[in-house]
Coordinates of C-alpha atoms in Angstrom, one line a residue:
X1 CA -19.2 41.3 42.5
X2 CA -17.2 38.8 44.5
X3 CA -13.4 37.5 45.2
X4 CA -11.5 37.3 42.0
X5 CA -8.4 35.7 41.1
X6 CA -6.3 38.7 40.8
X7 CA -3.1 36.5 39.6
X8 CA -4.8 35.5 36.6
X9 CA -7.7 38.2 35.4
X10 CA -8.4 35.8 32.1
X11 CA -9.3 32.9 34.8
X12 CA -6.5 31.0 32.0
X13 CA -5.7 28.4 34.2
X14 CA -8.0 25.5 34.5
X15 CA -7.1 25.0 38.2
X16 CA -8.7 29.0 38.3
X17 CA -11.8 28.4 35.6
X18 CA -15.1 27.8 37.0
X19 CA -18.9 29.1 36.1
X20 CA -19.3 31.0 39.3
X21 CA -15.5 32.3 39.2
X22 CA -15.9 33.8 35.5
X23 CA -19.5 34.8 37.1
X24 CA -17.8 36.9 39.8
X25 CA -14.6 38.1 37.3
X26 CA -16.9 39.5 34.8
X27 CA -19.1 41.7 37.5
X28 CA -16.2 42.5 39.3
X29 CA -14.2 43.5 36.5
X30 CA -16.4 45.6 34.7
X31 CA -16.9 47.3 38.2
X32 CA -12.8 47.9 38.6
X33 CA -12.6 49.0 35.3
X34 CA -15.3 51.4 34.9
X35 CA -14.0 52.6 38.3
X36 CA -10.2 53.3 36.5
X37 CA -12.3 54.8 33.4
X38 CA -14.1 57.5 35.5
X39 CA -10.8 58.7 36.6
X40 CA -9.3 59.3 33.6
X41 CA -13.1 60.9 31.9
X42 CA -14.3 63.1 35.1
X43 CA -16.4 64.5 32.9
X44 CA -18.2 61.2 32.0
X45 CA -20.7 58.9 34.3
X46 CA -19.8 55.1 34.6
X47 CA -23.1 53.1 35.0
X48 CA -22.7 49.0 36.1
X49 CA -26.6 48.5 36.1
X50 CA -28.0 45.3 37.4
X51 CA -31.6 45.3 36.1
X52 CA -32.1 41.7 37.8
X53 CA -32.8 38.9 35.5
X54 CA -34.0 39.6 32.3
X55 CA -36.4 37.4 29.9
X56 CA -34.5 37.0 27.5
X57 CA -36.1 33.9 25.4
X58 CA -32.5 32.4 25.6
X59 CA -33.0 29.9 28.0
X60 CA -36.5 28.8 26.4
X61 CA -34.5 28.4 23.2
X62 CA -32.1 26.3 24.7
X63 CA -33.9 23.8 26.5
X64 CA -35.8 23.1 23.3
X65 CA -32.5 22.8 21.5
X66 CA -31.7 20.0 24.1
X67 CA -31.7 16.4 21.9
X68 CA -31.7 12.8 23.1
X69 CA -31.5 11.6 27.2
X70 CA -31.3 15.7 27.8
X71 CA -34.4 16.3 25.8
X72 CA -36.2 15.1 28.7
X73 CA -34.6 17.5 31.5
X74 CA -35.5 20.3 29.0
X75 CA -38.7 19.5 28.8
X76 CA -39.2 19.2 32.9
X77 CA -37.1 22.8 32.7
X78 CA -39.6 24.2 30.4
X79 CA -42.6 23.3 32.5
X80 CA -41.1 23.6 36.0
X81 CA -38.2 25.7 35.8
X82 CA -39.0 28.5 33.6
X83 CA -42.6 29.1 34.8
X84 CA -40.7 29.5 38.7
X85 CA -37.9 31.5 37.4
X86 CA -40.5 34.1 35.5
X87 CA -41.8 35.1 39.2
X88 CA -38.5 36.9 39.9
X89 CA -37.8 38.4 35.7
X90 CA -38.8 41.5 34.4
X91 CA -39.5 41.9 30.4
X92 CA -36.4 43.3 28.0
X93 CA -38.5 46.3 27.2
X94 CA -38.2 46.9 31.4
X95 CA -34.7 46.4 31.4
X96 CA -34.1 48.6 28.8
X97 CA -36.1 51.2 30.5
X98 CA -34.1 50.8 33.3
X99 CA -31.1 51.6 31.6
X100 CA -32.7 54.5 29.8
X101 CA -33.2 56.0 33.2
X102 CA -29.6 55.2 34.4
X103 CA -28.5 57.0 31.2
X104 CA -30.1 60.0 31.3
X105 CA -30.9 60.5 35.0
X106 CA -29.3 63.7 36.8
X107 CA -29.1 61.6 39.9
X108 CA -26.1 59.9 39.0
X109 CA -22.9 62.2 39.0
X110 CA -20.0 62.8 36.5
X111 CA -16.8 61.6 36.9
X112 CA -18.2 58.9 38.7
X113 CA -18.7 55.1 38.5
X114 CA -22.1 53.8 39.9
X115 CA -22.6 50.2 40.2
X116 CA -26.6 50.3 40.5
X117 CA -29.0 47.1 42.0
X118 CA -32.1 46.0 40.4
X119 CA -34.4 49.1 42.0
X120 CA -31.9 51.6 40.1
X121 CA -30.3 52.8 43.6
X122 CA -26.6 52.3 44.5
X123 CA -25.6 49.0 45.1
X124 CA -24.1 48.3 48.5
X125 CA -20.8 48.0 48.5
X126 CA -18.9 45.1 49.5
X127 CA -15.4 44.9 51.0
X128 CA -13.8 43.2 48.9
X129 CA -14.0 46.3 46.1
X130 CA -12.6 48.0 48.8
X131 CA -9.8 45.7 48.7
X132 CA -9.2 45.7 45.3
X133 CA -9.0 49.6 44.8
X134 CA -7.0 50.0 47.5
X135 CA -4.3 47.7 45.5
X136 CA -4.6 49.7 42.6
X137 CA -6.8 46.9 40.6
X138 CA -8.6 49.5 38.8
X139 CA -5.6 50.2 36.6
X140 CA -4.3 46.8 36.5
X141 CA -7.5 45.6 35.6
X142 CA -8.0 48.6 32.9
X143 CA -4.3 47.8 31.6
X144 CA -5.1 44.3 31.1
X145 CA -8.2 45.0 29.4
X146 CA -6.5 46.6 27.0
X147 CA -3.6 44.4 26.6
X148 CA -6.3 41.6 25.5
X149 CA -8.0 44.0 22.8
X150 CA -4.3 45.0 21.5
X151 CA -3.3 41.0 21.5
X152 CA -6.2 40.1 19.4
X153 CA -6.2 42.6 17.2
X154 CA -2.3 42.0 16.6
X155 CA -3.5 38.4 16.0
X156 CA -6.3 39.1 13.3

């Protein structure tokens, strides 16, 4: 989670769009929200798990995808890049029992929402999440949520 552009949530604006700015919205979103959805289900836990960086396949497949001047850098990726990155990723089936844990652990109470790090513990939190709940983001973030899913399905 990180700083967010809380005067436009759908990052809409180009001036507002970036990779690491819809990075940080997504995380810190899901965190807000879950956060507004524990308070209206107390008798349901809210689990934002970071399992760390899962092999996936995904970015194999896409540097093999790459075509013409690209096809080179994908190659270099493949050989370079992925062997370095799969140092620091742990296997789907992992993450998955990760999750498995998160779900059906005691450790983590009702009514609450737990944003968990890689190791499964508590993440530390961070000030600006502070921040934000003590604006009330939660619920605007929660309300806006479900503003988009009634807008597209209005649309379809």
């Amino acid at each position: 989670e990180a700083t967010i552009v809380t005067s436009d949530l759908e990052l809409s604006s180009p001036d507002n769009y970036s990779l690491l700015n819809a990075t940080n919205h997504t995380a810190t979103l899901t965190t807000l929200a879950m956060d507004e959805l524990a308070k209206e289900n107390p008798k349901v836990t809210f689990i934002h798990n970071y399992p760390g960086v899962v092999k996936t396949g995904l970015l194999d497949k896409m540097f093999e995808d790459w075509r013409g001047a690209w096809k080179i850098l994908g190659l270099l990726a493949q050989k370079v890049l992925l062997p370095l990155m799969s140092l620091f990723q742990i296997s789907a089936e992992e993450a998955g029992e990760r999750g498995l844990y998160a779900a059906t652990s005691q450790k983590y109470s009702s009514g609450k929402s737990h944003r968990l790090d890689w190791n499964g513990e508590n993440a530390k939190e961070i000030p600006q999440l502070d921040k934000y709940r003590a604006e009330g983001m939660p619920k605007k973030v929660w309300e806006h949520t479900v503003g988009v899913f009634e807008r597209v399905a209005s649309s379809g």
